[in-house]
Amino acid sequence: MRIFFTPAKSSLKLTAIRVIPTLILLFSALFSNAQITPDANGIVYVTEAGTGDGHGWDHATHDLQGAINSGATKVFVAVGNYDVPSPHSFVMKDGSD
């Protein structure tokens, strides 16, 4: 899998590591019900404010780790700040570039 960082509609900086209180992560996990779905080309789209299932920029997800775990062949990530899962790093799938 390859992850591409692409410019989005804003000029926010991508933050590799950001400490988020556990309560906020729990809250977001409880109320996020969109299942991540790659598009026909196997691509999942991620934006900082995404609320969709990831099958296009208009339906992007905010869950970068979920996009990595989704089975997509590529993950396109817009510039932004993303919540880092415990223990403070993103985990790539085996065989990813």
PDB file of N, CA and C in Angstrom:
ATOM      1  N   MET A   1       0.848  -1.164   0.000  1.00  0.00           N
ATOM      2  CA  MET A   1       0.000   0.000   0.000  1.00  0.00           C
ATOM      3  C   MET A   1       0.892   1.224   0.000  1.00  0.00           C
ATOM      4  N   ARG A   2       0.463   2.229  -0.729  1.00  0.00           N
ATOM      5  CA  ARG A   2       1.177   3.495  -0.744  1.00  0.00           C
ATOM      6  C   ARG A   2       0.263   4.563  -0.186  1.00  0.00           C
ATOM      7  N   ILE A   3       0.824   5.489   0.568  1.00  0.00           N
ATOM      8  CA  ILE A   3       0.055   6.609   1.090  1.00  0.00           C
ATOM      9  C   ILE A   3       0.571   7.864   0.425  1.00  0.00           C
ATOM     10  N   PHE A   4      -0.338   8.642  -0.158  1.00  0.00           N
ATOM     11  CA  PHE A   4       0.016   9.862  -0.849  1.00  0.00           C
ATOM     12  C   PHE A   4      -0.531  11.044  -0.066  1.00  0.00           C
ATOM     13  N   PHE A   5       0.298  12.028   0.182  1.00  0.00           N
ATOM     14  CA  PHE A   5      -0.140  13.248   0.834  1.00  0.00           C
ATOM     15  C   PHE A   5      -0.354  14.283  -0.261  1.00  0.00           C
ATOM     16  N   THR A   6      -1.572  14.763  -0.402  1.00  0.00           N
ATOM     17  CA  THR A   6      -1.900  15.681  -1.469  1.00  0.00           C
ATOM     18  C   THR A   6      -2.473  16.966  -0.901  1.00  0.00           C
ATOM     19  N   PRO A   7      -2.258  18.085  -1.590  1.00  0.00           N
ATOM     20  CA  PRO A   7      -2.839  19.331  -1.096  1.00  0.00           C
ATOM     21  C   PRO A   7      -4.359  19.266  -1.164  1.00  0.00           C
ATOM     22  N   ALA A   8      -5.007  19.844  -0.193  1.00  0.00           N
ATOM     23  CA  ALA A   8      -6.467  19.903  -0.181  1.00  0.00           C
ATOM     24  C   ALA A   8      -6.891  21.347  -0.332  1.00  0.00           C
ATOM     25  N   LYS A   9      -8.112  21.640   0.057  1.00  0.00           N
ATOM     26  CA  LYS A   9      -8.639  22.984  -0.091  1.00  0.00           C
ATOM     27  C   LYS A   9      -8.075  23.950   0.941  1.00  0.00           C
ATOM     28  N   SER A  10      -7.336  23.462   1.909  1.00  0.00           N
ATOM     29  CA  SER A  10      -6.754  24.343   2.923  1.00  0.00           C
ATOM     30  C   SER A  10      -5.242  24.195   2.914  1.00  0.00           C
ATOM     31  N   SER A  11      -4.564  25.035   3.654  1.00  0.00           N
ATOM     32  CA  SER A  11      -3.106  24.988   3.685  1.00  0.00           C
ATOM     33  C   SER A  11      -2.605  24.617   5.070  1.00  0.00           C
ATOM     34  N   LEU A  12      -3.340  23.753   5.769  1.00  0.00           N
ATOM     35  CA  LEU A  12      -2.923  23.315   7.092  1.00  0.00           C
ATOM     36  C   LEU A  12      -1.751  22.359   6.988  1.00  0.00           C
ATOM     37  N   LYS A  13      -0.938  22.300   8.013  1.00  0.00           N
ATOM     38  CA  LYS A  13       0.224  21.421   8.014  1.00  0.00           C
ATOM     39  C   LYS A  13      -0.160  20.044   8.535  1.00  0.00           C
ATOM     40  N   LEU A  14       0.442  18.994   7.938  1.00  0.00           N
ATOM     41  CA  LEU A  14       0.238  17.638   8.405  1.00  0.00           C
ATOM     42  C   LEU A  14       1.050  17.454   9.670  1.00  0.00           C
ATOM     43  N   THR A  15       0.447  16.942  10.697  1.00  0.00           N
ATOM     44  CA  THR A  15       1.134  16.682  11.950  1.00  0.00           C
ATOM     45  C   THR A  15       1.296  15.182  12.093  1.00  0.00           C
ATOM     46  N   ALA A  16       2.531  14.711  12.196  1.00  0.00           N
ATOM     47  CA  ALA A  16       2.785  13.280  12.289  1.00  0.00           C
ATOM     48  C   ALA A  16       2.367  12.734  13.645  1.00  0.00           C
ATOM     49  N   ILE A  17       2.637  13.471  14.684  1.00  0.00           N
ATOM     50  CA  ILE A  17       2.290  13.002  16.021  1.00  0.00           C
ATOM     51  C   ILE A  17       1.568  14.103  16.764  1.00  0.00           C
ATOM     52  N   ARG A  18       0.410  13.769  17.303  1.00  0.00           N
ATOM     53  CA  ARG A  18      -0.369  14.740  18.058  1.00  0.00           C
ATOM     54  C   ARG A  18      -1.014  14.005  19.230  1.00  0.00           C
ATOM     55  N   VAL A  19      -0.765  14.477  20.410  1.00  0.00           N
ATOM     56  CA  VAL A  19      -1.294  13.813  21.589  1.00  0.00           C
ATOM     57  C   VAL A  19      -2.729  14.280  21.813  1.00  0.00           C
ATOM     58  N   ILE A  20      -3.641  13.348  21.879  1.00  0.00           N
ATOM     59  CA  ILE A  20      -5.063  13.627  22.074  1.00  0.00           C
ATOM     60  C   ILE A  20      -5.502  12.903  23.342  1.00  0.00           C
ATOM     61  N   PRO A  21      -6.231  13.568  24.215  1.00  0.00           N
ATOM     62  CA  PRO A  21      -6.713  12.874  25.408  1.00  0.00           C
ATOM     63  C   PRO A  21      -7.560  11.667  25.044  1.00  0.00           C
ATOM     64  N   THR A  22      -7.434  10.616  25.825  1.00  0.00           N
ATOM     65  CA  THR A  22      -8.151   9.373  25.574  1.00  0.00           C
ATOM     66  C   THR A  22      -9.653   9.593  25.487  1.00  0.00           C
ATOM     67  N   LEU A  23     -10.170  10.495  26.257  1.00  0.00           N
ATOM     68  CA  LEU A  23     -11.604  10.750  26.247  1.00  0.00           C
ATOM     69  C   LEU A  23     -12.087  11.211  24.873  1.00  0.00           C
ATOM     70  N   ILE A  24     -11.334  12.077  24.227  1.00  0.00           N
ATOM     71  CA  ILE A  24     -11.707  12.553  22.899  1.00  0.00           C
ATOM     72  C   ILE A  24     -11.658  11.403  21.892  1.00  0.00           C
ATOM     73  N   LEU A  25     -10.625  10.557  21.976  1.00  0.00           N
ATOM     74  CA  LEU A  25     -10.532   9.414  21.076  1.00  0.00           C
ATOM     75  C   LEU A  25     -11.708   8.460  21.281  1.00  0.00           C
ATOM     76  N   LEU A  26     -12.070   8.213  22.539  1.00  0.00           N
ATOM     77  CA  LEU A  26     -13.203   7.351  22.824  1.00  0.00           C
ATOM     78  C   LEU A  26     -14.495   7.944  22.285  1.00  0.00           C
ATOM     79  N   PHE A  27     -14.695   9.211  22.499  1.00  0.00           N
ATOM     80  CA  PHE A  27     -15.890   9.897  22.025  1.00  0.00           C
ATOM     81  C   PHE A  27     -16.005   9.781  20.509  1.00  0.00           C
ATOM     82  N   SER A  28     -14.914  10.026  19.839  1.00  0.00           N
ATOM     83  CA  SER A  28     -14.919   9.967  18.382  1.00  0.00           C
ATOM     84  C   SER A  28     -15.162   8.547  17.879  1.00  0.00           C
ATOM     85  N   ALA A  29     -14.622   7.548  18.560  1.00  0.00           N
ATOM     86  CA  ALA A  29     -14.846   6.163  18.152  1.00  0.00           C
ATOM     87  C   ALA A  29     -16.296   5.743  18.359  1.00  0.00           C
ATOM     88  N   LEU A  30     -16.913   6.225  19.418  1.00  0.00           N
ATOM     89  CA  LEU A  30     -18.296   5.868  19.709  1.00  0.00           C
ATOM     90  C   LEU A  30     -19.281   6.466  18.714  1.00  0.00           C
ATOM     91  N   PHE A  31     -18.992   7.660  18.210  1.00  0.00           N
ATOM     92  CA  PHE A  31     -19.947   8.356  17.356  1.00  0.00           C
ATOM     93  C   PHE A  31     -19.575   8.345  15.882  1.00  0.00           C
ATOM     94  N   SER A  32     -18.519   7.656  15.519  1.00  0.00           N
ATOM     95  CA  SER A  32     -18.153   7.529  14.113  1.00  0.00           C
ATOM     96  C   SER A  32     -18.716   6.211  13.595  1.00  0.00           C
ATOM     97  N   ASN A  33     -19.694   6.269  12.712  1.00  0.00           N
ATOM     98  CA  ASN A  33     -20.334   5.044  12.260  1.00  0.00           C
ATOM     99  C   ASN A  33     -20.146   4.770  10.774  1.00  0.00           C
ATOM    100  N   ALA A  34     -19.393   5.572  10.070  1.00  0.00           N
ATOM    101  CA  ALA A  34     -19.171   5.342   8.649  1.00  0.00           C
ATOM    102  C   ALA A  34     -18.115   4.256   8.468  1.00  0.00           C
ATOM    103  N   GLN A  35     -18.480   3.192   7.758  1.00  0.00           N
ATOM    104  CA  GLN A  35     -17.510   2.154   7.460  1.00  0.00           C
ATOM    105  C   GLN A  35     -16.663   2.617   6.286  1.00  0.00           C
ATOM    106  N   ILE A  36     -15.366   2.438   6.384  1.00  0.00           N
ATOM    107  CA  ILE A  36     -14.457   2.918   5.343  1.00  0.00           C
ATOM    108  C   ILE A  36     -14.492   1.961   4.158  1.00  0.00           C
ATOM    109  N   THR A  37     -14.703   2.555   2.965  1.00  0.00           N
ATOM    110  CA  THR A  37     -14.868   1.781   1.735  1.00  0.00           C
ATOM    111  C   THR A  37     -13.991   2.362   0.635  1.00  0.00           C
ATOM    112  N   PRO A  38     -13.018   1.596   0.117  1.00  0.00           N
ATOM    113  CA  PRO A  38     -12.220   2.090  -1.012  1.00  0.00           C
ATOM    114  C   PRO A  38     -13.093   2.308  -2.247  1.00  0.00           C
ATOM    115  N   ASP A  39     -12.653   3.205  -3.143  1.00  0.00           N
ATOM    116  CA  ASP A  39     -13.377   3.411  -4.395  1.00  0.00           C
ATOM    117  C   ASP A  39     -13.091   2.248  -5.352  1.00  0.00           C
ATOM    118  N   ALA A  40     -13.595   2.329  -6.576  1.00  0.00           N
ATOM    119  CA  ALA A  40     -13.446   1.251  -7.560  1.00  0.00           C
ATOM    120  C   ALA A  40     -11.989   0.955  -7.890  1.00  0.00           C
ATOM    121  N   ASN A  41     -11.093   1.934  -7.663  1.00  0.00           N
ATOM    122  CA  ASN A  41      -9.662   1.755  -7.927  1.00  0.00           C
ATOM    123  C   ASN A  41      -8.898   1.332  -6.683  1.00  0.00           C
ATOM    124  N   GLY A  42      -9.589   1.064  -5.590  1.00  0.00           N
ATOM    125  CA  GLY A  42      -8.932   0.635  -4.354  1.00  0.00           C
ATOM    126  C   GLY A  42      -8.347   1.776  -3.545  1.00  0.00           C
ATOM    127  N   ILE A  43      -8.821   3.008  -3.765  1.00  0.00           N
ATOM    128  CA  ILE A  43      -8.276   4.188  -3.096  1.00  0.00           C
ATOM    129  C   ILE A  43      -9.230   4.643  -2.000  1.00  0.00           C
ATOM    130  N   VAL A  44      -8.674   4.996  -0.833  1.00  0.00           N
ATOM    131  CA  VAL A  44      -9.437   5.626   0.239  1.00  0.00           C
ATOM    132  C   VAL A  44      -8.909   7.045   0.395  1.00  0.00           C
ATOM    133  N   TYR A  45      -9.812   8.007   0.543  1.00  0.00           N
ATOM    134  CA  TYR A  45      -9.469   9.424   0.658  1.00  0.00           C
ATOM    135  C   TYR A  45      -9.677   9.879   2.104  1.00  0.00           C
ATOM    136  N   VAL A  46      -8.685  10.624   2.625  1.00  0.00           N
ATOM    137  CA  VAL A  46      -8.722  11.071   4.015  1.00  0.00           C
ATOM    138  C   VAL A  46      -8.525  12.580   4.066  1.00  0.00           C
ATOM    139  N   THR A  47      -9.434  13.263   4.769  1.00  0.00           N
ATOM    140  CA  THR A  47      -9.272  14.690   5.033  1.00  0.00           C
ATOM    141  C   THR A  47      -9.470  14.922   6.525  1.00  0.00           C
ATOM    142  N   GLU A  48      -8.948  16.027   6.994  1.00  0.00           N
ATOM    143  CA  GLU A  48      -9.017  16.346   8.421  1.00  0.00           C
ATOM    144  C   GLU A  48     -10.461  16.421   8.918  1.00  0.00           C
ATOM    145  N   ALA A  49     -11.362  16.958   8.116  1.00  0.00           N
ATOM    146  CA  ALA A  49     -12.757  17.126   8.539  1.00  0.00           C
ATOM    147  C   ALA A  49     -13.690  16.101   7.889  1.00  0.00           C
ATOM    148  N   GLY A  50     -13.122  15.034   7.326  1.00  0.00           N
ATOM    149  CA  GLY A  50     -13.935  14.049   6.634  1.00  0.00           C
ATOM    150  C   GLY A  50     -14.946  13.375   7.539  1.00  0.00           C
ATOM    151  N   THR A  51     -16.139  13.120   6.993  1.00  0.00           N
ATOM    152  CA  THR A  51     -17.196  12.444   7.745  1.00  0.00           C
ATOM    153  C   THR A  51     -17.783  11.273   6.972  1.00  0.00           C
ATOM    154  N   GLY A  52     -17.224  10.983   5.818  1.00  0.00           N
ATOM    155  CA  GLY A  52     -17.796   9.943   4.971  1.00  0.00           C
ATOM    156  C   GLY A  52     -17.089   8.607   5.086  1.00  0.00           C
ATOM    157  N   ASP A  53     -17.298   7.779   4.071  1.00  0.00           N
ATOM    158  CA  ASP A  53     -16.744   6.427   4.075  1.00  0.00           C
ATOM    159  C   ASP A  53     -15.423   6.313   3.308  1.00  0.00           C
ATOM    160  N   GLY A  54     -14.923   7.422   2.746  1.00  0.00           N
ATOM    161  CA  GLY A  54     -13.608   7.435   2.123  1.00  0.00           C
ATOM    162  C   GLY A  54     -13.558   7.069   0.662  1.00  0.00           C
ATOM    163  N   HIS A  55     -14.694   6.909  -0.018  1.00  0.00           N
ATOM    164  CA  HIS A  55     -14.649   6.457  -1.411  1.00  0.00           C
ATOM    165  C   HIS A  55     -14.427   7.593  -2.419  1.00  0.00           C
ATOM    166  N   GLY A  56     -14.177   8.804  -1.968  1.00  0.00           N
ATOM    167  CA  GLY A  56     -13.869   9.943  -2.842  1.00  0.00           C
ATOM    168  C   GLY A  56     -13.602  11.169  -1.990  1.00  0.00           C
ATOM    169  N   TRP A  57     -13.067  12.228  -2.608  1.00  0.00           N
ATOM    170  CA  TRP A  57     -12.775  13.444  -1.852  1.00  0.00           C
ATOM    171  C   TRP A  57     -14.043  14.023  -1.235  1.00  0.00           C
ATOM    172  N   ASP A  58     -15.173  13.941  -1.932  1.00  0.00           N
ATOM    173  CA  ASP A  58     -16.433  14.463  -1.388  1.00  0.00           C
ATOM    174  C   ASP A  58     -16.992  13.592  -0.266  1.00  0.00           C
ATOM    175  N   HIS A  59     -16.478  12.388  -0.129  1.00  0.00           N
ATOM    176  CA  HIS A  59     -16.942  11.441   0.894  1.00  0.00           C
ATOM    177  C   HIS A  59     -15.765  10.948   1.732  1.00  0.00           C
ATOM    178  N   ALA A  60     -14.756  11.799   1.898  1.00  0.00           N
ATOM    179  CA  ALA A  60     -13.531  11.412   2.603  1.00  0.00           C
ATOM    180  C   ALA A  60     -13.809  11.087   4.069  1.00  0.00           C
ATOM    181  N   THR A  61     -12.974  10.231   4.634  1.00  0.00           N
ATOM    182  CA  THR A  61     -13.018   9.908   6.048  1.00  0.00           C
ATOM    183  C   THR A  61     -11.972  10.738   6.782  1.00  0.00           C
ATOM    184  N   HIS A  62     -12.085  10.850   8.086  1.00  0.00           N
ATOM    185  CA  HIS A  62     -11.058  11.522   8.896  1.00  0.00           C
ATOM    186  C   HIS A  62     -10.149  10.501   9.570  1.00  0.00           C
ATOM    187  N   ASP A  63     -10.466   9.221   9.443  1.00  0.00           N
ATOM    188  CA  ASP A  63      -9.790   8.145  10.169  1.00  0.00           C
ATOM    189  C   ASP A  63      -8.623   7.588   9.351  1.00  0.00           C
ATOM    190  N   LEU A  64      -7.437   8.161   9.547  1.00  0.00           N
ATOM    191  CA  LEU A  64      -6.269   7.735   8.779  1.00  0.00           C
ATOM    192  C   LEU A  64      -5.899   6.288   9.081  1.00  0.00           C
ATOM    193  N   GLN A  65      -5.882   5.893  10.349  1.00  0.00           N
ATOM    194  CA  GLN A  65      -5.550   4.498  10.674  1.00  0.00           C
ATOM    195  C   GLN A  65      -6.600   3.553  10.111  1.00  0.00           C
ATOM    196  N   GLY A  66      -7.863   3.933  10.179  1.00  0.00           N
ATOM    197  CA  GLY A  66      -8.919   3.111   9.595  1.00  0.00           C
ATOM    198  C   GLY A  66      -8.751   2.956   8.096  1.00  0.00           C
ATOM    199  N   ALA A  67      -8.313   4.025   7.424  1.00  0.00           N
ATOM    200  CA  ALA A  67      -8.064   3.958   5.980  1.00  0.00           C
ATOM    201  C   ALA A  67      -6.921   2.995   5.677  1.00  0.00           C
ATOM    202  N   ILE A  68      -5.874   3.039   6.488  1.00  0.00           N
ATOM    203  CA  ILE A  68      -4.740   2.119   6.310  1.00  0.00           C
ATOM    204  C   ILE A  68      -5.201   0.675   6.487  1.00  0.00           C
ATOM    205  N   ASN A  69      -6.071   0.448   7.451  1.00  0.00           N
ATOM    206  CA  ASN A  69      -6.545  -0.906   7.761  1.00  0.00           C
ATOM    207  C   ASN A  69      -7.670  -1.380   6.845  1.00  0.00           C
ATOM    208  N   SER A  70      -8.179  -0.538   5.975  1.00  0.00           N
ATOM    209  CA  SER A  70      -9.395  -0.827   5.211  1.00  0.00           C
ATOM    210  C   SER A  70      -9.243  -1.858   4.096  1.00  0.00           C
ATOM    211  N   GLY A  71      -8.047  -2.181   3.728  1.00  0.00           N
ATOM    212  CA  GLY A  71      -7.855  -3.076   2.588  1.00  0.00           C
ATOM    213  C   GLY A  71      -7.614  -2.327   1.293  1.00  0.00           C
ATOM    214  N   ALA A  72      -7.504  -1.003   1.372  1.00  0.00           N
ATOM    215  CA  ALA A  72      -7.247  -0.180   0.186  1.00  0.00           C
ATOM    216  C   ALA A  72      -5.852  -0.464  -0.354  1.00  0.00           C
ATOM    217  N   THR A  73      -5.685  -0.273  -1.665  1.00  0.00           N
ATOM    218  CA  THR A  73      -4.356  -0.405  -2.254  1.00  0.00           C
ATOM    219  C   THR A  73      -3.590   0.907  -2.161  1.00  0.00           C
ATOM    220  N   LYS A  74      -4.326   2.037  -2.060  1.00  0.00           N
ATOM    221  CA  LYS A  74      -3.720   3.358  -1.900  1.00  0.00           C
ATOM    222  C   LYS A  74      -4.571   4.171  -0.940  1.00  0.00           C
ATOM    223  N   VAL A  75      -3.918   5.056  -0.183  1.00  0.00           N
ATOM    224  CA  VAL A  75      -4.620   5.982   0.701  1.00  0.00           C
ATOM    225  C   VAL A  75      -4.143   7.376   0.342  1.00  0.00           C
ATOM    226  N   PHE A  76      -5.053   8.238  -0.107  1.00  0.00           N
ATOM    227  CA  PHE A  76      -4.725   9.631  -0.409  1.00  0.00           C
ATOM    228  C   PHE A  76      -5.101  10.460   0.808  1.00  0.00           C
ATOM    229  N   VAL A  77      -4.135  11.236   1.309  1.00  0.00           N
ATOM    230  CA  VAL A  77      -4.330  12.002   2.537  1.00  0.00           C
ATOM    231  C   VAL A  77      -4.132  13.481   2.253  1.00  0.00           C
ATOM    232  N   ALA A  78      -5.153  14.284   2.543  1.00  0.00           N
ATOM    233  CA  ALA A  78      -5.045  15.735   2.381  1.00  0.00           C
ATOM    234  C   ALA A  78      -4.215  16.306   3.520  1.00  0.00           C
ATOM    235  N   VAL A  79      -3.610  17.448   3.278  1.00  0.00           N
ATOM    236  CA  VAL A  79      -2.840  18.129   4.305  1.00  0.00           C
ATOM    237  C   VAL A  79      -3.770  18.463   5.464  1.00  0.00           C
ATOM    238  N   GLY A  80      -3.318  18.213   6.688  1.00  0.00           N
ATOM    239  CA  GLY A  80      -4.128  18.498   7.864  1.00  0.00           C
ATOM    240  C   GLY A  80      -3.533  17.886   9.109  1.00  0.00           C
ATOM    241  N   ASN A  81      -4.221  18.008  10.221  1.00  0.00           N
ATOM    242  CA  ASN A  81      -3.826  17.397  11.490  1.00  0.00           C
ATOM    243  C   ASN A  81      -4.698  16.181  11.718  1.00  0.00           C
ATOM    244  N   TYR A  82      -4.078  15.059  12.045  1.00  0.00           N
ATOM    245  CA  TYR A  82      -4.801  13.806  12.205  1.00  0.00           C
ATOM    246  C   TYR A  82      -4.533  13.219  13.579  1.00  0.00           C
ATOM    247  N   ASP A  83      -5.581  12.667  14.193  1.00  0.00           N
ATOM    248  CA  ASP A  83      -5.442  12.021  15.495  1.00  0.00           C
ATOM    249  C   ASP A  83      -4.599  10.769  15.339  1.00  0.00           C
ATOM    250  N   VAL A  84      -3.633  10.631  16.226  1.00  0.00           N
ATOM    251  CA  VAL A  84      -2.737   9.480  16.198  1.00  0.00           C
ATOM    252  C   VAL A  84      -3.252   8.439  17.188  1.00  0.00           C
ATOM    253  N   PRO A  85      -3.438   7.201  16.731  1.00  0.00           N
ATOM    254  CA  PRO A  85      -3.928   6.171  17.645  1.00  0.00           C
ATOM    255  C   PRO A  85      -2.868   5.784  18.678  1.00  0.00           C
ATOM    256  N   SER A  86      -3.288   5.126  19.733  1.00  0.00           N
ATOM    257  CA  SER A  86      -2.338   4.618  20.736  1.00  0.00           C
ATOM    258  C   SER A  86      -1.503   3.543  20.101  1.00  0.00           C
ATOM    259  N   PRO A  87      -0.301   3.355  20.444  1.00  0.00           N
ATOM    260  CA  PRO A  87       0.535   4.111  21.378  1.00  0.00           C
ATOM    261  C   PRO A  87       1.327   5.203  20.680  1.00  0.00           C
ATOM    262  N   HIS A  88       0.664   6.172  20.125  1.00  0.00           N
ATOM    263  CA  HIS A  88       1.258   7.384  19.562  1.00  0.00           C
ATOM    264  C   HIS A  88       1.992   7.177  18.247  1.00  0.00           C
ATOM    265  N   SER A  89       1.468   6.299  17.386  1.00  0.00           N
ATOM    266  CA  SER A  89       2.024   6.171  16.042  1.00  0.00           C
ATOM    267  C   SER A  89       0.996   5.498  15.136  1.00  0.00           C
ATOM    268  N   PHE A  90       1.122   5.744  13.843  1.00  0.00           N
ATOM    269  CA  PHE A  90       0.292   5.038  12.879  1.00  0.00           C
ATOM    270  C   PHE A  90       0.961   3.703  12.587  1.00  0.00           C
ATOM    271  N   VAL A  91       0.182   2.668  12.374  1.00  0.00           N
ATOM    272  CA  VAL A  91       0.723   1.340  12.124  1.00  0.00           C
ATOM    273  C   VAL A  91       0.407   0.957  10.685  1.00  0.00           C
ATOM    274  N   MET A  92       1.449   0.737   9.900  1.00  0.00           N
ATOM    275  CA  MET A  92       1.270   0.339   8.509  1.00  0.00           C
ATOM    276  C   MET A  92       0.973  -1.154   8.423  1.00  0.00           C
ATOM    277  N   LYS A  93       0.260  -1.551   7.375  1.00  0.00           N
ATOM    278  CA  LYS A  93       0.003  -2.970   7.141  1.00  0.00           C
ATOM    279  C   LYS A  93       1.265  -3.618   6.614  1.00  0.00           C
ATOM    280  N   ASP A  94       1.380  -4.930   6.798  1.00  0.00           N
ATOM    281  CA  ASP A  94       2.500  -5.664   6.233  1.00  0.00           C
ATOM    282  C   ASP A  94       2.508  -5.521   4.721  1.00  0.00           C
ATOM    283  N   GLY A  95       3.690  -5.342   4.159  1.00  0.00           N
ATOM    284  CA  GLY A  95       3.840  -5.228   2.721  1.00  0.00           C
ATOM    285  C   GLY A  95       3.545  -3.839   2.161  1.00  0.00           C
ATOM    286  N   SER A  96       3.323  -2.864   3.026  1.00  0.00           N
ATOM    287  CA  SER A  96       3.041  -1.515   2.525  1.00  0.00           C
ATOM    288  C   SER A  96       4.338  -0.755   2.287  1.00  0.00           C
ATOM    289  N   ASP A  97       4.276   0.182   1.344  1.00  0.00           N
ATOM    290  CA  ASP A  97       5.464   0.986   1.006  1.00  0.00           C
ATOM    291  C   ASP A  97       5.496   2.246   1.837  1.00  0.00           C
TER     292      ASP A  97
END
